[in-house]
Amino acid sequence: MKIVDAKVVVTSPGRNFVTLKITTDEGISGLGDATLNGRELAVASYLQDHVAPLLVGIDPHRIEDTWQSLYRGAYWRRGPVTMAAIAAVDVALWDIKAKAAGLPLYQLLGGASRERVGTYGHANGQDIPELFDSIRARMAEGYPAIRIQTGIPGLKTVYGVHHSAGATAVPHQQARPVVEDWDTAAYLRHIPTVFEAVRNEFGPELPLLHDAHHRLTPIQAAQLGKDLEPYRLFWLEDCTPAEDQDGLRLVRRHTTTPLAIGEVFNSVYDYQTLVSEKLIDYVRSAVTHFGGVSPLKKLFDFAAQHQIKSAIHGPEDISPVGMAAAIHLDLAIHNFGIQEYAGYTPLTDEVFPHAYTFTDGYLHPGEAPGIGVELDEDLAAAHGYEAAYLPVNRLLDGTVHDW
Ligand code: EZ4
Ligand code: CO
């Protein structure tokens, strides 16, 4: 079998997605997700201009060799743009191999280690009554675990509560990120009271998560972890920017609140200290941002030696193609922890018809050969790229802060 074509489709059925479609001389094609929120066109160009020409003529069964040649051959290693591009190739080749074998991808990854894939959903509220309503809505949908985010008194907009910039109607050179505001002291005072209220209302059993979105220093993260211990979180996510891996040693020394990190990481090297020193409990990278199924499986195997579990990033800005790849991996690996799942707009599900299912809070990849996702190219073309950026975060004095 030989690759005869590789093309990139950028579509915005509500938000932007970048998809790579690889076609072979035997009529089998494969899809990979290369969506990098707010930097979509950079990855599209990386793929279209620099990777697609290299793929034509090669044997699509040689997944590892292709991965290594794209990673090592570019000379310039790692980074989100490169690794999202390589991820799309890796997943598209796995899709082709599994279709050629007539098997769903999870069968090639070792087969099912469980019946279904547990998820967590997002509950958000500007205040506590609104948050309670949102928690009830997620519970009614069947989610077995729930991430809670709230507004902070005195702050207009904070992460998770207001929807981010979204698509704008302006020409793309004029699009600008919205600005959110931030006050760490107010946040650290408020969040434990939110968890107390939620535990009082919903009891001790509901697994609860919270995302601090890289906003705290290590000692602030340690304080928050300690303050939240009575509420027995499933995890505290991205408590401090973890490119400073040493910082997690300090957090870990002070709190037993479980820690999850890694959605912005794109290489196993980002995790070396965190995993080998058992400084975290869950690794959060997405198939789409980590170079694909091949390297993420290796990360999970490394994490398993240290009793660390998987928790693949699954926001709305991973396409259904990236989500499907994640679900196959979730079903197959032994050290599965949980899968983030926010769901998609009906139009997105139409652009990407898929075999995976979400039932009563649990995902299953389905039994279609490959990853089980198709791309409706006509519908995709009818919804072209729309410039949109993630917000920028500023302290009350105007200083840029982590988002
Ligand atoms: O803000 O994917 O845990 N999930 C998250 C996400 C991120 C977005 C950024 O593109 O933190 O919602
Ligand atoms: Co997060």
XYZ file of C-alpha atoms and ligand atoms in Angstrom:
416
model
C 0.000 0.000 0.000
C 1.202 3.551 -0.782
C 0.046 7.000 0.234
C -1.193 8.904 -2.807
C -2.552 12.061 -1.189
C -2.496 14.014 2.082
C -4.708 17.047 2.436
C -5.665 19.419 5.213
C -9.229 20.553 5.905
C -9.863 23.531 8.191
C -13.508 23.827 9.169
C -15.497 25.763 11.736
C -18.861 24.152 12.532
C -19.049 26.402 15.619
C -15.326 26.393 16.323
C -12.209 25.670 14.288
C -10.912 22.159 13.652
C -7.903 21.077 11.576
C -8.142 17.616 9.997
C -5.578 15.692 7.970
C -6.905 13.175 5.440
C -4.424 10.643 4.064
C -5.496 8.587 1.039
C -3.850 5.394 -0.240
C -3.646 3.667 -3.616
C -5.906 0.906 -2.249
C -8.755 3.330 -1.626
C -8.395 3.255 2.167
C -8.131 6.679 3.777
C -7.400 7.810 7.318
C -8.126 10.909 9.399
C -6.051 12.696 12.019
C -6.824 15.724 14.213
C -4.318 18.615 14.284
C -6.439 21.259 16.031
C -4.433 23.751 18.093
C -6.874 26.254 19.575
C -6.035 29.807 18.477
C -3.085 28.737 16.253
C -4.948 26.497 13.787
C -3.525 27.928 10.566
C 0.085 27.458 11.695
C -0.469 23.702 12.044
C -2.431 23.579 8.775
C 0.519 25.170 6.953
C 3.059 22.919 8.711
C 1.125 19.923 7.443
C 0.165 21.150 3.998
C 3.426 22.857 3.070
C 6.022 20.706 4.828
C 4.611 17.283 5.724
C 2.098 16.315 3.026
C 4.728 16.272 0.237
C 6.914 13.916 2.323
C 4.058 11.460 2.847
C 3.198 10.815 -0.788
C 4.696 7.517 -1.951
C 5.434 6.001 1.464
C 3.955 2.803 2.938
C 1.246 3.864 5.433
C 1.816 0.719 7.510
C 5.183 2.104 8.674
C 3.734 4.219 11.481
C 6.697 4.216 13.875
C 9.226 4.874 11.117
C 7.116 7.750 9.765
C 6.716 9.213 13.255
C 10.442 9.052 13.953
C 11.339 10.533 10.582
C 8.970 13.487 11.084
C 10.199 14.043 14.666
C 13.929 13.556 14.134
C 14.095 14.534 10.488
C 12.763 18.071 11.028
C 15.775 18.741 13.300
C 13.556 21.198 15.303
C 11.946 19.087 18.016
C 8.833 19.261 20.165
C 6.532 22.251 20.493
C 2.757 22.322 20.076
C 2.673 23.120 16.342
C 5.095 20.353 15.375
C 3.569 17.793 17.701
C -0.031 18.515 16.655
C 1.040 18.049 13.029
C 2.833 14.763 13.794
C -0.181 13.634 15.853
C -2.471 14.028 12.852
C -0.186 11.869 10.705
C 0.149 9.227 13.433
C -3.616 8.941 13.994
C -4.413 8.918 10.268
C -1.915 6.069 9.758
C -3.374 4.089 12.687
C -6.819 4.667 11.164
C -5.605 3.240 7.837
C -3.858 0.262 9.452
C -6.916 -0.629 11.507
C -9.231 -0.234 8.503
C -6.894 -2.462 6.457
C -7.069 -5.052 9.259
C -10.859 -4.691 9.436
C -10.626 -3.963 13.175
C -11.475 -1.046 15.456
C -8.223 0.639 16.531
C -8.492 -0.488 20.172
C -8.025 -4.093 19.012
C -4.588 -3.215 17.622
C -3.662 -1.527 20.912
C -4.137 -4.727 22.900
C -7.912 -5.043 22.934
C -10.426 -3.824 25.503
C -9.301 -3.635 29.139
C -12.776 -2.503 30.253
C -16.372 -2.447 29.061
C -16.702 1.336 28.778
C -14.837 4.572 29.368
C -15.810 6.753 32.346
C -15.901 10.493 31.836
C -16.200 13.771 33.663
C -18.208 16.732 32.486
C -18.074 20.445 33.230
C -20.350 22.316 35.636
C -19.940 26.082 35.633
C -21.738 28.886 37.450
C -21.235 32.577 37.965
C -22.417 31.997 41.542
C -23.259 29.009 43.727
C -26.980 28.647 42.800
C -26.028 28.719 39.104
C -23.294 26.158 39.784
C -25.769 23.865 41.579
C -28.096 23.987 38.553
C -25.198 23.121 36.288
C -24.125 20.203 38.517
C -27.712 18.895 38.472
C -27.760 19.126 34.677
C -24.517 17.113 34.381
C -25.815 14.521 36.869
C -29.013 14.192 34.828
C -26.865 13.515 31.750
C -25.270 10.651 33.690
C -21.753 12.008 34.158
C -20.083 9.891 36.840
C -17.725 12.751 37.807
C -17.964 16.534 37.499
C -15.471 19.395 37.217
C -16.700 22.533 38.987
C -15.685 26.119 38.162
C -17.293 29.300 39.512
C -17.121 33.040 39.319
C -15.119 34.833 42.019
C -16.856 37.718 43.861
C -15.417 40.991 42.569
C -14.130 39.552 39.277
C -16.091 40.066 36.066
C -14.944 37.065 34.057
C -12.892 34.039 35.040
C -11.884 30.755 33.442
C -14.600 28.221 32.788
C -17.565 30.431 33.619
C -17.903 32.665 30.594
C -17.424 31.134 27.235
C -14.145 32.036 25.626
C -13.828 34.357 22.657
C -15.554 32.029 20.215
C -15.885 32.816 16.559
C -16.033 36.471 15.640
C -17.563 38.080 12.600
C -14.532 40.273 11.876
C -11.896 39.568 9.182
C -9.248 37.364 10.639
C -6.461 39.927 10.850
C -8.721 42.008 13.131
C -9.686 39.310 15.632
C -8.391 39.907 19.165
C -8.519 37.859 22.365
C -10.960 39.004 25.052
C -9.404 39.989 28.372
C -10.378 38.191 31.583
C -9.414 39.432 35.038
C -7.807 37.752 37.965
C -7.084 38.142 41.684
C -5.304 35.153 43.222
C -6.035 36.094 46.853
C -9.781 36.399 46.160
C -9.721 33.041 44.361
C -7.884 31.276 47.197
C -10.413 32.630 49.721
C -13.444 31.724 47.623
C -12.850 28.237 46.214
C -12.850 26.302 49.519
C -16.238 27.880 50.353
C -17.567 26.673 46.976
C -16.468 23.105 47.684
C -17.968 23.252 51.171
C -21.308 24.375 49.711
C -21.221 21.696 46.997
C -20.408 18.902 49.484
C -23.205 20.130 51.782
C -25.678 20.068 48.909
C -24.587 16.936 47.018
C -22.969 14.783 49.710
C -19.590 13.077 49.967
C -19.828 10.564 47.128
C -19.923 12.619 43.925
C -16.407 12.725 42.427
C -15.471 16.414 42.049
C -12.645 17.981 40.063
C -11.352 21.525 39.771
C -9.063 23.252 37.248
C -6.804 26.027 38.603
C -5.605 26.660 35.031
C -1.927 27.378 35.807
C -2.719 30.455 37.898
C -0.935 29.736 41.171
C 2.657 29.726 42.348
C 3.805 26.444 43.931
C 3.267 27.717 47.491
C -0.209 29.080 46.610
C -1.033 25.735 44.992
C 0.111 23.970 48.158
C -2.173 26.208 50.242
C -5.154 25.507 48.012
C -4.464 21.769 47.987
C -4.405 21.749 51.783
C -7.542 23.882 52.091
C -9.419 21.521 49.752
C -8.385 18.292 51.529
C -11.604 18.044 53.596
C -13.647 17.933 50.353
C -11.738 14.927 48.936
C -11.299 16.072 45.344
C -10.869 13.532 42.551
C -8.145 15.949 41.446
C -6.870 19.494 41.368
C -5.782 20.269 37.796
C -2.927 22.469 36.540
C -2.420 24.005 39.975
C 0.801 25.731 38.854
C 2.522 26.141 35.457
C 4.244 22.765 35.211
C 6.953 23.654 32.742
C 8.562 24.293 36.140
C 8.492 20.582 36.995
C 10.533 21.176 40.191
C 7.689 23.348 41.493
C 5.528 20.266 41.913
C 7.942 18.886 44.529
C 6.930 21.747 46.783
C 3.195 21.272 46.131
C 3.459 17.533 46.707
C 5.279 17.907 50.040
C 2.363 19.887 51.438
C -0.871 18.317 50.234
C -2.590 14.972 49.706
C -5.076 16.438 47.206
C -4.519 14.405 43.994
C -2.900 16.361 41.172
C -3.480 16.240 37.413
C -1.212 17.952 34.890
C -0.281 18.022 31.246
C -2.895 19.350 28.812
C -0.399 21.886 27.412
C 2.453 19.362 27.251
C 3.531 17.779 23.992
C 6.403 15.444 24.833
C 7.360 12.764 27.345
C 10.287 15.022 28.272
C 7.790 17.465 29.813
C 6.876 14.696 32.269
C 10.221 13.147 33.215
C 10.497 14.609 36.728
C 6.745 14.662 37.358
C 6.331 10.968 36.607
C 9.597 9.461 37.802
C 9.272 11.249 41.167
C 5.519 10.508 41.432
C 4.728 14.221 41.795
C 1.333 13.904 40.065
C -1.497 11.353 39.930
C -2.910 11.831 36.422
C -1.304 12.671 33.083
C -3.538 14.920 30.998
C -2.105 15.115 27.487
C -4.337 14.808 24.446
C -3.621 12.483 21.527
C -3.916 15.584 19.329
C -1.221 17.630 21.086
C 1.215 14.887 22.053
C 2.250 13.507 18.668
C -0.522 10.921 18.415
C -1.522 7.537 19.768
C 2.004 6.073 19.473
C 3.819 8.427 21.899
C 0.827 8.791 24.242
C 0.690 4.996 24.686
C 4.396 5.115 25.602
C 3.710 7.900 28.130
C 0.916 5.882 29.733
C 3.192 2.833 29.985
C 5.866 5.011 31.654
C 3.228 6.471 34.012
C 1.917 2.987 34.866
C 5.282 2.054 36.412
C 4.721 4.922 38.853
C 1.051 4.142 39.603
C -0.037 7.235 37.677
C -3.203 7.065 35.573
C -4.437 8.514 32.303
C -6.831 11.439 32.011
C -6.835 12.498 28.365
C -7.669 16.146 27.722
C -11.052 16.293 26.002
C -12.309 19.865 25.627
C -14.517 21.081 22.763
C -11.375 22.182 20.936
C -10.190 18.596 20.313
C -12.119 17.450 17.210
C -14.251 14.274 17.198
C -11.327 12.689 15.310
C -8.962 13.367 18.224
C -11.670 12.345 20.686
C -12.218 9.001 18.928
C -8.483 8.246 18.982
C -8.520 9.008 22.719
C -11.453 6.681 23.390
C -9.738 3.747 21.635
C -6.650 4.304 23.799
C -8.776 4.704 26.957
C -10.478 1.388 26.319
C -7.211 -0.463 25.696
C -4.725 0.683 28.338
C -4.655 -0.822 31.815
C -3.913 2.386 33.747
C -6.948 4.307 32.493
C -8.127 6.956 34.979
C -10.879 9.084 33.438
C -11.706 10.822 30.135
C -12.713 14.492 29.940
C -15.750 14.825 27.679
C -17.536 18.083 26.934
C -19.547 16.955 23.894
C -20.036 18.734 20.567
C -22.568 20.870 18.767
C -24.977 18.913 16.509
C -23.356 20.542 13.453
C -19.915 19.292 14.552
C -21.305 15.753 14.860
C -22.687 16.131 11.319
C -19.341 17.261 9.899
C -17.643 14.345 11.696
C -20.076 11.374 11.758
C -18.685 8.897 14.280
C -19.078 5.361 15.587
C -18.239 6.256 19.175
C -21.124 6.658 21.590
C -21.747 8.582 24.805
C -24.317 6.796 26.959
C -25.155 7.593 30.587
C -21.804 9.290 31.110
C -19.727 6.554 29.509
C -17.990 6.505 26.124
C -17.343 3.550 23.828
C -15.349 3.731 20.577
C -17.735 1.433 18.677
C -16.799 -1.471 16.422
C -16.266 0.305 13.074
C -12.873 -0.510 11.518
C -10.250 2.188 12.135
C -10.953 5.046 14.535
C -14.563 5.133 13.353
C -14.879 8.769 12.278
C -15.644 10.155 8.816
C -15.397 13.699 7.466
C -18.230 15.230 5.467
C -16.023 17.336 3.209
C -18.836 19.291 1.570
C -20.333 20.285 4.905
C -16.857 21.097 6.243
C -16.202 23.334 3.227
C -19.487 25.175 3.838
C -18.162 26.235 7.269
C -14.721 27.732 6.704
C -12.133 29.025 9.180
C -13.240 31.798 11.518
C -10.599 33.655 13.500
C -10.989 33.072 17.241
C -8.588 33.272 20.143
C -8.449 32.096 23.726
C -8.730 34.938 26.242
C -5.796 36.734 27.794
C -5.796 37.019 31.593
C -4.767 40.159 33.496
C -4.391 41.015 37.170
C -6.466 43.927 38.461
C -3.476 46.282 37.928
C -3.250 45.207 34.287
C -0.332 42.757 34.518
C -0.628 39.787 32.161
C -1.176 36.582 34.144
C -1.264 32.882 33.212
C -4.422 31.773 31.411
O -8.969 25.725 28.522
O -8.696 23.342 25.842
O -9.320 21.062 31.102
N -9.626 21.662 30.126
C -9.174 22.886 29.818
C -9.597 23.410 28.456
C -8.662 24.478 27.928
C -8.818 24.610 26.432
C -7.767 25.525 25.821
O -7.820 25.458 24.419
O -8.465 23.481 30.591
O -10.909 23.823 28.476
Co -7.615 22.066 32.067
